């Protein structure tokens, strides 16, 4: 249960950053939600394929809920993949934000 709580807290932190700077979900909610859903689904399918191939194997832990959404696929994995996708998009859009801001500042400095 602790791992799920940590993942939810991390998702909340990403949402706070996103809300403050309007980087992803708060800038374009429908498109961003679609990207998150597709990205998370893609990685879940990847995990299922890896489980079927015997690459991934779930081990019981007292830190997890024990809820399985598929054979060898714990609930926490879906939240981790959602966090991974959201974090990646926050980092990407944040980098673009900084890049564009630096370009505007540079152009403003050249004009004065």
Coordinates of N, CA, C and O in Angstrom, one line a residue:
X1 N 0.8 -1.2 0.0 CA 0.0 0.0 0.0 C 0.9 1.3 0.0 O 0.5 2.3 -0.6
X2 N 2.0 1.2 0.6 CA 2.9 2.3 0.7 C 3.4 2.8 -0.7 O 3.4 4.0 -1.0
X3 N 3.7 1.8 -1.5 CA 4.2 2.1 -2.9 C 3.1 2.9 -3.7 O 3.4 3.9 -4.3
X4 N 1.8 2.4 -3.6 CA 0.7 3.1 -4.3 C 0.6 4.5 -3.7 O 0.4 5.5 -4.5
X5 N 0.6 4.7 -2.4 CA 0.5 6.0 -1.9 C 1.6 7.0 -2.4 O 1.4 8.1 -2.7
X6 N 2.8 6.4 -2.4 CA 4.0 7.2 -2.9 C 3.7 7.6 -4.4 O 4.0 8.8 -4.8
X7 N 3.3 6.7 -5.2 CA 3.0 7.0 -6.6 C 1.9 8.0 -6.7 O 2.0 8.9 -7.6
X8 N 0.9 7.9 -5.9 CA -0.2 8.9 -6.0 C 0.3 10.3 -5.5 O -0.1 11.3 -6.1
X9 N 1.2 10.3 -4.5 CA 1.8 11.6 -4.1 C 2.7 12.2 -5.2 O 2.6 13.4 -5.5
X10 N 3.4 11.4 -5.9 CA 4.3 11.8 -7.0 C 3.4 12.3 -8.1 O 3.7 13.4 -8.8
X11 N 2.3 11.7 -8.4 CA 1.4 12.1 -9.5 C 0.8 13.5 -9.1 O 0.7 14.4 -9.9
X12 N 0.5 13.6 -7.8 CA 0.0 14.9 -7.3 C 1.0 16.0 -7.5 O 0.7 17.2 -7.9
X13 N 2.3 15.7 -7.2 CA 3.4 16.7 -7.4 C 3.5 17.1 -8.8 O 3.7 18.3 -9.2
X14 N 3.4 16.1 -9.7 CA 3.5 16.4 -11.2 C 2.3 17.3 -11.6 O 2.5 18.3 -12.3
X15 N 1.2 17.0 -11.0 CA 0.0 17.9 -11.3 C 0.1 19.3 -10.8 O -0.3 20.2 -11.5
X16 N 0.8 19.4 -9.7 CA 1.0 20.8 -9.1 C 2.0 21.6 -10.0 O 1.7 22.8 -10.3
X17 N 3.0 20.9 -10.5 CA 3.9 21.6 -11.4 C 3.2 21.9 -12.7 O 3.4 23.0 -13.2
X18 N 2.4 21.0 -13.2 CA 1.7 21.2 -14.4 C 0.7 22.4 -14.3 O 0.6 23.2 -15.1
X19 N 0.0 22.4 -13.2 CA -1.0 23.5 -12.9 C -0.3 24.8 -12.8 O -0.8 25.8 -13.4
X20 N 0.8 24.9 -12.1 CA 1.6 26.2 -11.9 C 2.0 26.7 -13.3 O 1.9 27.9 -13.5
X21 N 2.6 25.9 -14.1 CA 3.2 26.4 -15.3 C 2.4 26.1 -16.6 O 2.8 26.4 -17.7
X22 N 1.3 25.4 -16.4 CA 0.4 25.0 -17.5 C 1.2 24.4 -18.7 O 1.2 24.9 -19.8
X23 N 1.8 23.3 -18.3 CA 2.7 22.6 -19.2 C 2.1 21.6 -20.1 O 2.4 21.4 -21.3
X24 N 1.1 20.8 -19.5 CA 0.6 19.6 -20.3 C -0.9 19.5 -20.1 O -1.7 20.0 -20.9
X25 N -1.3 18.8 -19.1 CA -2.8 18.6 -18.9 C -3.5 19.9 -18.7 O -4.6 20.1 -19.1
X26 N -2.9 20.9 -18.0 CA -3.6 22.1 -17.8 C -3.5 23.1 -18.9 O -4.2 24.1 -19.0
X27 N -2.7 22.8 -19.9 CA -2.6 23.6 -21.1 C -3.5 23.1 -22.2 O -4.2 23.9 -22.8
X28 N -3.6 21.8 -22.4 CA -4.4 21.1 -23.4 C -5.0 19.9 -22.8 O -4.5 18.8 -23.1
X29 N -6.1 20.0 -22.0 CA -6.6 18.8 -21.3 C -6.9 17.6 -22.1 O -6.6 16.5 -21.8
X30 N -7.7 17.8 -23.2 CA -8.2 16.6 -24.0 C -7.0 15.9 -24.7 O -6.9 14.7 -24.7
X31 N -6.2 16.7 -25.3 CA -5.1 16.1 -26.1 C -4.1 15.4 -25.1 O -3.6 14.3 -25.3
X32 N -3.8 16.1 -24.0 CA -2.9 15.6 -23.0 C -3.4 14.3 -22.4 O -2.7 13.3 -22.2
X33 N -4.7 14.3 -22.0 CA -5.3 13.0 -21.5 C -5.2 11.9 -22.5 O -5.0 10.7 -22.1
X34 N -5.4 12.2 -23.7 CA -5.3 11.2 -24.8 C -3.9 10.6 -24.8 O -3.7 9.4 -24.9
X35 N -2.9 11.5 -24.8 CA -1.5 11.1 -24.8 C -1.2 10.2 -23.6 O -0.5 9.2 -23.8
X36 N -1.6 10.6 -22.4 CA -1.4 9.8 -21.2 C -2.0 8.5 -21.3 O -1.4 7.5 -21.0
X37 N -3.3 8.4 -21.8 CA -4.0 7.2 -21.9 C -3.3 6.2 -22.9 O -3.1 5.0 -22.6
X38 N -2.9 6.8 -24.1 CA -2.3 5.9 -25.1 C -0.9 5.5 -24.6 O -0.6 4.3 -24.8
X39 N -0.1 6.4 -24.0 CA 1.2 6.0 -23.5 C 1.1 5.0 -22.4 O 1.9 4.0 -22.5
X40 N 0.2 5.1 -21.5 CA 0.1 4.2 -20.4 C -0.4 2.8 -21.0 O 0.2 1.8 -20.6
X41 N -1.4 2.8 -21.9 CA -1.8 1.6 -22.5 C -0.7 0.9 -23.2 O -0.6 -0.3 -23.2
X42 N 0.1 1.7 -24.0 CA 1.2 1.1 -24.7 C 2.1 0.3 -23.8 O 2.5 -0.8 -24.1
X43 N 2.5 1.0 -22.7 CA 3.5 0.4 -21.8 C 2.8 -0.8 -21.0 O 3.5 -1.8 -20.7
X44 N 1.5 -0.8 -20.8 CA 0.9 -1.9 -20.2 C 0.9 -3.1 -21.1 O 1.1 -4.2 -20.7
X45 N 0.6 -2.9 -22.4 CA 0.7 -3.9 -23.4 C 2.1 -4.5 -23.4 O 2.3 -5.7 -23.5
X46 N 3.1 -3.6 -23.4 CA 4.5 -4.0 -23.4 C 4.8 -4.9 -22.2 O 5.4 -5.9 -22.3
X47 N 4.3 -4.5 -21.0 CA 4.4 -5.3 -19.8 C 3.8 -6.7 -19.9 O 4.4 -7.7 -19.5
X48 N 2.6 -6.7 -20.4 CA 1.9 -8.0 -20.6 C 2.7 -8.9 -21.5 O 2.8 -10.1 -21.3
X49 N 3.2 -8.3 -22.6 CA 4.0 -9.1 -23.5 C 5.3 -9.7 -22.8 O 5.7 -10.8 -23.0
X50 N 5.9 -8.8 -22.0 CA 7.1 -9.2 -21.3 C 6.8 -10.3 -20.3 O 7.5 -11.2 -20.0
X51 N 5.6 -10.2 -19.6 CA 5.2 -11.2 -18.7 C 4.9 -12.5 -19.4 O 5.3 -13.6 -18.9
X52 N 4.3 -12.4 -20.5 CA 4.0 -13.6 -21.3 C 5.3 -14.3 -21.8 O 5.3 -15.5 -21.9
X53 N 6.3 -13.5 -22.0 CA 7.6 -14.1 -22.5 C 8.4 -14.5 -21.3 O 9.5 -15.0 -21.5
X54 N 8.0 -14.3 -20.1 CA 8.7 -14.7 -18.9 C 9.8 -13.8 -18.5 O 10.7 -14.1 -17.7
X55 N 9.8 -12.5 -19.1 CA 10.8 -11.5 -18.7 C 10.5 -10.9 -17.4 O 11.4 -10.7 -16.6
X56 N 9.2 -10.5 -17.2 CA 8.8 -9.8 -15.9 C 8.2 -10.8 -15.1 O 7.4 -11.7 -15.5
X57 N 8.4 -10.7 -13.8 CA 7.8 -11.6 -12.8 C 7.5 -10.8 -11.5 O 8.4 -10.1 -11.0
X58 N 6.3 -10.9 -11.1 CA 5.9 -10.2 -9.9 C 6.4 -10.9 -8.6 O 6.2 -12.1 -8.5
X59 N 6.9 -10.2 -7.7 CA 7.3 -10.7 -6.4 C 6.4 -10.1 -5.3 O 6.2 -8.8 -5.4
X60 N 5.9 -10.8 -4.4 CA 5.1 -10.3 -3.3 C 5.9 -9.3 -2.5 O 7.1 -9.6 -2.2
X61 N 5.3 -8.2 -2.0 CA 6.0 -7.3 -1.2 C 5.0 -6.7 -0.2 O 3.8 -6.5 -0.5
X62 N 5.4 -6.5 1.0 CA 4.6 -5.9 2.0 C 4.3 -4.4 1.7 O 3.4 -3.8 2.3
X63 N 5.0 -3.8 0.8 CA 4.8 -2.4 0.4 C 3.7 -2.2 -0.7 O 3.3 -1.1 -0.9
X64 N 3.2 -3.3 -1.2 CA 2.2 -3.3 -2.3 C 0.9 -3.7 -1.8 O 0.8 -4.4 -0.7
X65 N -0.2 -3.4 -2.5 CA -1.5 -3.7 -2.1 C -1.8 -5.2 -2.3 O -2.7 -5.7 -1.6
X66 N -1.2 -5.8 -3.2 CA -1.5 -7.2 -3.5 C -2.6 -7.4 -4.5 O -3.0 -8.5 -4.9
X67 N -3.2 -6.3 -5.0 CA -4.2 -6.3 -6.0 C -3.6 -6.5 -7.4 O -2.7 -5.7 -7.7
X68 N -4.0 -7.5 -8.1 CA -3.5 -7.8 -9.4 C -4.5 -7.4 -10.5 O -5.7 -7.8 -10.4
X69 N -4.1 -6.7 -11.5 CA -5.0 -6.4 -12.6 C -4.8 -7.4 -13.8 O -5.5 -7.3 -14.8
X70 N -3.9 -8.3 -13.6 CA -3.7 -9.4 -14.6 C -2.7 -10.3 -14.0 O -2.1 -10.0 -12.9
X71 N -2.4 -11.4 -14.7 CA -1.4 -12.4 -14.1 C 0.0 -11.7 -14.0 O 0.4 -11.1 -15.0
X72 N 0.5 -11.7 -12.9 CA 1.8 -11.1 -12.6 C 1.9 -9.6 -12.8 O 2.9 -9.0 -12.9
X73 N 0.7 -8.9 -12.9 CA 0.6 -7.5 -13.1 C -0.1 -6.8 -12.0 O -1.3 -6.7 -11.9
X74 N 0.7 -6.2 -11.1 CA 0.1 -5.5 -9.9 C -0.5 -4.2 -10.3 O -0.1 -3.5 -11.2
X75 N -1.5 -3.8 -9.5 CA -2.2 -2.5 -9.7 C -1.2 -1.3 -9.7 O -1.3 -0.4 -10.5
X76 N -0.2 -1.4 -8.9 CA 0.8 -0.3 -8.8 C 1.6 -0.1 -10.1 O 2.0 1.0 -10.4
X77 N 1.7 -1.2 -10.9 CA 2.4 -1.0 -12.2 C 1.7 0.0 -13.1 O 2.3 0.8 -13.8
X78 N 0.3 -0.1 -13.1 CA -0.4 0.8 -14.0 C -0.2 2.3 -13.5 O 0.0 3.2 -14.3
X79 N -0.2 2.5 -12.2 CA 0.0 3.9 -11.7 C 1.5 4.3 -11.9 O 1.7 5.5 -12.2
X80 N 2.4 3.4 -11.9 CA 3.8 3.7 -12.2 C 3.9 4.1 -13.6 O 4.6 5.1 -13.9
X81 N 3.3 3.4 -14.5 CA 3.4 3.7 -15.9 C 2.7 5.1 -16.2 O 3.2 5.8 -17.1
X82 N 1.6 5.3 -15.6 CA 0.9 6.6 -15.7 C 1.9 7.7 -15.2 O 2.0 8.8 -15.9
X83 N 2.5 7.5 -14.1 CA 3.5 8.5 -13.6 C 4.6 8.7 -14.5 O 5.1 9.8 -14.8
X84 N 5.2 7.6 -15.1 CA 6.3 7.7 -16.0 C 5.9 8.5 -17.2 O 6.7 9.4 -17.6
X85 N 4.7 8.3 -17.8 CA 4.3 9.0 -19.0 C 4.1 10.5 -18.6 O 4.5 11.4 -19.4
X86 N 3.4 10.8 -17.5 CA 3.2 12.1 -17.1 C 4.5 12.9 -16.8 O 4.6 14.0 -17.3
X87 N 5.4 12.3 -16.1 CA 6.6 12.9 -15.8 C 7.4 13.2 -17.1 O 8.0 14.3 -17.2
X88 N 7.4 12.3 -18.0 CA 8.1 12.5 -19.3 C 7.5 13.7 -20.0 O 8.3 14.5 -20.5
X89 N 6.2 13.8 -20.0 CA 5.6 14.9 -20.7 C 5.8 16.2 -20.0 O 6.0 17.3 -20.7
X90 N 5.8 16.2 -18.7 CA 6.1 17.4 -17.9 C 7.6 17.9 -18.2 O 7.9 19.1 -18.4
X91 N 8.5 16.9 -18.2 CA 9.9 17.3 -18.5 C 10.1 17.8 -19.9 O 10.8 18.8 -20.2
X92 N 9.4 17.2 -20.9 CA 9.5 17.6 -22.3 C 8.9 19.0 -22.5 O 9.5 19.9 -23.1
X93 N 7.7 19.2 -22.0 CA 7.0 20.5 -22.2 C 7.7 21.5 -21.4 O 7.7 22.7 -21.8
X94 N 8.2 21.2 -20.2 CA 9.0 22.1 -19.4 C 10.2 22.6 -20.1 O 10.6 23.8 -20.1
X95 N 10.9 21.6 -20.8 CA 12.1 22.0 -21.5 C 11.8 22.9 -22.7 O 12.5 23.9 -23.0
X96 N 10.7 22.6 -23.4 CA 10.2 23.5 -24.5 C 9.9 24.9 -24.0 O 10.2 25.9 -24.6
X97 N 9.2 24.9 -22.8 CA 8.9 26.2 -22.2 C 10.1 27.0 -21.9 O 10.2 28.2 -22.3
X98 N 11.1 26.4 -21.3 CA 12.4 27.1 -21.1 C 13.1 27.5 -22.4 O 13.6 28.6 -22.5
X99 N 13.1 26.6 -23.3 CA 13.8 26.9 -24.6 C 13.1 28.1 -25.3 O 13.8 29.0 -25.8
X100 N 11.8 28.1 -25.3 CA 11.1 29.2 -26.0 C 11.3 30.5 -25.2 O 11.4 31.6 -25.8
X101 N 11.3 30.4 -23.9 CA 11.4 31.6 -23.1 C 12.8 32.2 -23.3 O 13.0 33.5 -23.4
X102 N 13.8 31.4 -23.3 CA 15.2 31.9 -23.5 C 15.3 32.5 -24.9 O 16.0 33.5 -25.1
X103 N 14.6 32.0 -25.9 CA 14.6 32.6 -27.2 C 14.0 33.9 -27.3 O 14.5 34.9 -27.9
X104 N 12.9 34.1 -26.5 CA 12.2 35.4 -26.5 C 13.1 36.4 -25.8 O 13.1 37.6 -26.2
X105 N 13.7 36.0 -24.7 CA 14.6 36.9 -23.9 C 15.8 37.3 -24.8 O 16.2 38.5 -24.8
X106 N 16.3 36.4 -25.5 CA 17.5 36.7 -26.4 C 17.1 37.7 -27.5 O 17.8 38.6 -27.8
X107 N 15.9 37.4 -28.1 CA 15.4 38.4 -29.1 C 15.1 39.7 -28.6 O 15.4 40.8 -29.2
X108 N 14.5 39.8 -27.4 CA 14.2 41.1 -26.7 C 15.5 41.8 -26.4 O 15.6 43.0 -26.5
X109 N 16.6 41.1 -26.0 CA 17.9 41.7 -25.7 C 18.5 42.3 -27.0 O 19.2 43.3 -27.0
X110 N 18.3 41.6 -28.1 CA 18.9 42.1 -29.4 C 18.2 43.3 -29.9 O 18.8 44.1 -30.6
X111 N 17.0 43.5 -29.6 CA 16.2 44.6 -30.1 C 16.5 45.9 -29.3 O 16.2 47.0 -29.8
X112 N 17.0 45.8 -28.1 CA 17.2 47.0 -27.3 C 18.6 47.6 -27.4 O 19.3 47.3 -28.2

